[in-house]
CSV table of N, CA and C in Angstrom, one decimal:
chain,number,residue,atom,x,y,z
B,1,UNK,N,0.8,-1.2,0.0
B,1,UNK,CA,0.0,0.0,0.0
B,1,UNK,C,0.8,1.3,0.0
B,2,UNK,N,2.3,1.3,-0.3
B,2,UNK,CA,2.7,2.5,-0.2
B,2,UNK,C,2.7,3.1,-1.8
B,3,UNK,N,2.2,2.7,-2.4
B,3,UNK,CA,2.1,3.3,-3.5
B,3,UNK,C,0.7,4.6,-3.5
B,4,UNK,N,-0.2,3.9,-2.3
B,4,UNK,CA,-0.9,4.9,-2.7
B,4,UNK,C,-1.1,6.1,-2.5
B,5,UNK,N,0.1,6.9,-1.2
B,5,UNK,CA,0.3,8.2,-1.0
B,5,UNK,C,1.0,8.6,-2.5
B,6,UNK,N,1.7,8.3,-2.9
B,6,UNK,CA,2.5,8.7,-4.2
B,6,UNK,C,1.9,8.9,-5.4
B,7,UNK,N,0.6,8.0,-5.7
B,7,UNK,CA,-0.4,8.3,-6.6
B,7,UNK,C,-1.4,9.5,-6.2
B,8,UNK,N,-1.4,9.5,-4.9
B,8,UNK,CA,-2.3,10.3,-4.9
B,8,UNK,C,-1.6,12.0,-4.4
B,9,UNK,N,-0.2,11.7,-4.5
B,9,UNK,CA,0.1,13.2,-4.7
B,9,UNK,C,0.6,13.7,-6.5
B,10,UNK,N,0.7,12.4,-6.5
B,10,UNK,CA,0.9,12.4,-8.3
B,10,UNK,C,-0.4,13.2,-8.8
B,11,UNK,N,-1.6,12.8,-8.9
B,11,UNK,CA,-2.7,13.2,-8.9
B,11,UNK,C,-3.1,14.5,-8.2
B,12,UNK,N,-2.8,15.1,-7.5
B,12,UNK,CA,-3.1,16.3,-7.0
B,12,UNK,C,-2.1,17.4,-7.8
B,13,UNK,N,-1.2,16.8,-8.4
B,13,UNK,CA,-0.6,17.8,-9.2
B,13,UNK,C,-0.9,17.9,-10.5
B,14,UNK,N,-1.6,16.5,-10.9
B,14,UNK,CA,-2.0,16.5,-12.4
B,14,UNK,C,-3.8,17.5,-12.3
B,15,UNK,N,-3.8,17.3,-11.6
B,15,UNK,CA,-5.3,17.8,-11.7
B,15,UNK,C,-5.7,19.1,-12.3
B,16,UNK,N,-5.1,20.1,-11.1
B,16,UNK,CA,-5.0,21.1,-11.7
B,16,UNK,C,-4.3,21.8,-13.2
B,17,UNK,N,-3.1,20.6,-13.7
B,17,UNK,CA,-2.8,20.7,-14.6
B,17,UNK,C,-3.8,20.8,-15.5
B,18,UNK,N,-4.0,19.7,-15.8
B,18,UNK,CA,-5.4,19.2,-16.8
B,18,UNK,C,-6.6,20.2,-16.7
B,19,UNK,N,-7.2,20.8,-15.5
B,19,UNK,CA,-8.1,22.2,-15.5
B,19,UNK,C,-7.6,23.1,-16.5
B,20,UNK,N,-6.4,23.3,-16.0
B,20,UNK,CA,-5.7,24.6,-17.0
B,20,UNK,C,-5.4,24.1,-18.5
B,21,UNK,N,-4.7,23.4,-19.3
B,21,UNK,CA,-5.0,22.6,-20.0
B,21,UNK,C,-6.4,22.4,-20.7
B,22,UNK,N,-7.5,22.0,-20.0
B,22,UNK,CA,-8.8,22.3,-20.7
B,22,UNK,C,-9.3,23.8,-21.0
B,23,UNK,N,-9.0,24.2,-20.2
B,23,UNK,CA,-9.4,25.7,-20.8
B,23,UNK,C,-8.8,26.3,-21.6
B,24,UNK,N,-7.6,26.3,-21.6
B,24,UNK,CA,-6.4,26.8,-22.3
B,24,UNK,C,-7.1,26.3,-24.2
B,25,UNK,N,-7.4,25.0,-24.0
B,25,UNK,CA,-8.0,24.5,-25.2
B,25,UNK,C,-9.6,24.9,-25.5
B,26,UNK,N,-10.1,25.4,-24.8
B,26,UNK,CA,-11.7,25.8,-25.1
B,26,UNK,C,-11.4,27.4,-25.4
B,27,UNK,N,-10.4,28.3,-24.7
B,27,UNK,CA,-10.2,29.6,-25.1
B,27,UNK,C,-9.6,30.0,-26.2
B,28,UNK,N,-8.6,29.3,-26.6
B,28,UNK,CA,-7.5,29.9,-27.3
B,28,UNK,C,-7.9,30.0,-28.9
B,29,UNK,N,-9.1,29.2,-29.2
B,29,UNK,CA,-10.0,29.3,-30.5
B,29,UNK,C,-10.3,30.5,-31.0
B,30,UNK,N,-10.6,31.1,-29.6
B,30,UNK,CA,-11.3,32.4,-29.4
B,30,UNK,C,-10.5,33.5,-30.1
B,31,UNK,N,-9.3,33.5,-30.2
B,31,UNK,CA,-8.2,34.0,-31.2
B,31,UNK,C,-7.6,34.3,-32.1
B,32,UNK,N,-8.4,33.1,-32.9
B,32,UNK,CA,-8.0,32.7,-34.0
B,32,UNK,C,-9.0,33.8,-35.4
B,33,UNK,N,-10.4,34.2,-35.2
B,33,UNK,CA,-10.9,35.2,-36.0
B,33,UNK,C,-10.3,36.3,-35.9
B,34,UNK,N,-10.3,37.1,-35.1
B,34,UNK,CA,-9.2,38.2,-35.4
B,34,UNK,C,-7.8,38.4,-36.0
B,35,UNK,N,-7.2,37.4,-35.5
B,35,UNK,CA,-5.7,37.0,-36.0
B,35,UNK,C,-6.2,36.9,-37.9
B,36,UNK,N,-7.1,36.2,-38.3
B,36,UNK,CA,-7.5,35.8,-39.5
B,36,UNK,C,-8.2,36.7,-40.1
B,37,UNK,N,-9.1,37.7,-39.8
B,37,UNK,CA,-9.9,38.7,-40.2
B,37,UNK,C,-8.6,39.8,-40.4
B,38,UNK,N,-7.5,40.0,-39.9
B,38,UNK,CA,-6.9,40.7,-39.2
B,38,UNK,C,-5.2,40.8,-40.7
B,39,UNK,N,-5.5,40.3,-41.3
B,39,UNK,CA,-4.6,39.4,-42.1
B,39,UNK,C,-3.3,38.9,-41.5
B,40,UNK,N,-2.6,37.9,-42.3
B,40,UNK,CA,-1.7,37.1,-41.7
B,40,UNK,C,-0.1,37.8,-42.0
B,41,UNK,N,0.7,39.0,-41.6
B,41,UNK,CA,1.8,39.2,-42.1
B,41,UNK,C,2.8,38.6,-41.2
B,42,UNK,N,4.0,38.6,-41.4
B,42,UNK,CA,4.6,37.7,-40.7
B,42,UNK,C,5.1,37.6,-39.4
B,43,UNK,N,4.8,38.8,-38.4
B,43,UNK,CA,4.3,38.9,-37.3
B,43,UNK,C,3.4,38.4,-36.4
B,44,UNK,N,2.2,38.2,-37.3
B,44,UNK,CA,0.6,38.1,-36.8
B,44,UNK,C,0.7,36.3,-37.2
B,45,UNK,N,1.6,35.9,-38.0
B,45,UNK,CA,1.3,34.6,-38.3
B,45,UNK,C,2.1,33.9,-37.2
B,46,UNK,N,3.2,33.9,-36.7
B,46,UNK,CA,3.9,33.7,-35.9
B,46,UNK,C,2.9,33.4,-34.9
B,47,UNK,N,3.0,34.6,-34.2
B,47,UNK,CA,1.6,34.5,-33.3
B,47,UNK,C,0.5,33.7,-33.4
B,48,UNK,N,-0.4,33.7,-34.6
B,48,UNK,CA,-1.2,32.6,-35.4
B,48,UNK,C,-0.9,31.1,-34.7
B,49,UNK,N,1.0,30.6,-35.5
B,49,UNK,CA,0.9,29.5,-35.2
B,49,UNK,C,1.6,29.0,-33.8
B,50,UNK,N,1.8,29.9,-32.8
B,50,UNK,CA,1.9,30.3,-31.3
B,50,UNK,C,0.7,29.4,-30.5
B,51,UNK,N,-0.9,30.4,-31.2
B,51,UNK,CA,-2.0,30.0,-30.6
B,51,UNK,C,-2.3,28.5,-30.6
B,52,UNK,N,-2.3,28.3,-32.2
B,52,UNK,CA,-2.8,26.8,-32.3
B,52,UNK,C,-2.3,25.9,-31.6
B,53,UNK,N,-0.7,26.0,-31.4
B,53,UNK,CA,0.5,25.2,-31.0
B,53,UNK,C,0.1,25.1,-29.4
B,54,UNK,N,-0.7,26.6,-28.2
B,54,UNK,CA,-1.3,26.7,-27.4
B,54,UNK,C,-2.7,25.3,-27.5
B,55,UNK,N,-3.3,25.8,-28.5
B,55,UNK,CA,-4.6,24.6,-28.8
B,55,UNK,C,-4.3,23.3,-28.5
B,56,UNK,N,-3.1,22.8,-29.3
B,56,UNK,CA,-2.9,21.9,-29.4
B,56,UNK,C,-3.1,20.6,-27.9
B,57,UNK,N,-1.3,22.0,-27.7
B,57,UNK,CA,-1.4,21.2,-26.5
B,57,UNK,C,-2.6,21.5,-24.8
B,58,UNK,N,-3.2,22.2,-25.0
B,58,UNK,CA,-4.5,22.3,-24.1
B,58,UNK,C,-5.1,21.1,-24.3
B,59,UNK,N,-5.4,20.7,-25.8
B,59,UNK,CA,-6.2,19.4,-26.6
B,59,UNK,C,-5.9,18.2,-25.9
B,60,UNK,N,-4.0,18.2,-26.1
B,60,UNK,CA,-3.4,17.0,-25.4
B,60,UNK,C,-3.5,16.5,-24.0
B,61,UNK,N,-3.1,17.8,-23.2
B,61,UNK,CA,-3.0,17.8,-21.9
B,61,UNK,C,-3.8,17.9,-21.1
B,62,UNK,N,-5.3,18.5,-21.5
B,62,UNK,CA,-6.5,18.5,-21.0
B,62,UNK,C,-7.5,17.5,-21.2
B,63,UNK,N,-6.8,16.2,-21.7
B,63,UNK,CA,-7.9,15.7,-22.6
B,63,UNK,C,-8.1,14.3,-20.7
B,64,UNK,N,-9.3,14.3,-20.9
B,64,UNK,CA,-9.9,13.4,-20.0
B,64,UNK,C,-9.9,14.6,-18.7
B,65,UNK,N,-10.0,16.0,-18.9
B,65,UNK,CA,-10.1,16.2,-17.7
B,65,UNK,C,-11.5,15.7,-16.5
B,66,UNK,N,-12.7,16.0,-17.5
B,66,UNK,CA,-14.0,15.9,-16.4
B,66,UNK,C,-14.0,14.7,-16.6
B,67,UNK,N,-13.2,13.5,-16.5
B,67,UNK,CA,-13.1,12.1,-16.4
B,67,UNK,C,-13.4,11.7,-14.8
B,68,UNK,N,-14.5,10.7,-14.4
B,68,UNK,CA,-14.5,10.9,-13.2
B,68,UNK,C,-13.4,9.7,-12.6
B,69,UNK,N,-12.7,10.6,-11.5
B,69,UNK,CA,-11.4,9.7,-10.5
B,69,UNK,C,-11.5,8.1,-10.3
């Protein structure tokens, strides 16, 4: 049974990861019309592929958050 202090401070660290993570990926969409309406010169595209690269990994690292324990 000593594993289960360790999983469950493992777990207390991933958690809030994964909150942030999920939102990071429901918000960062939100960026993307402007940036695009906005035209793409090579400043604004950088930035562009900044956000997504943000999306991405929100996508990855948030995924299973409301997964119940």
């Amino acid at each position: 049974m000593e594993a289960a202090p360790s999983s469950l401070s493992l777990r207390s660290l991933t958690r809030p990861l994964q909150f942030i993570a999920f939102w990071l990926a429901i918000v960062t969409p939100l960026a993307y019309p402007p940036l695009l309406l906005g035209g793409l010169d090579s400043q604004s595209f950088l930035i562009f592929v900044g956000v997504v690269a943000l999306n991405v990994f929100g996508l990855l690292a948030g995924r299973g958050y409301g997964d119940p324990a």
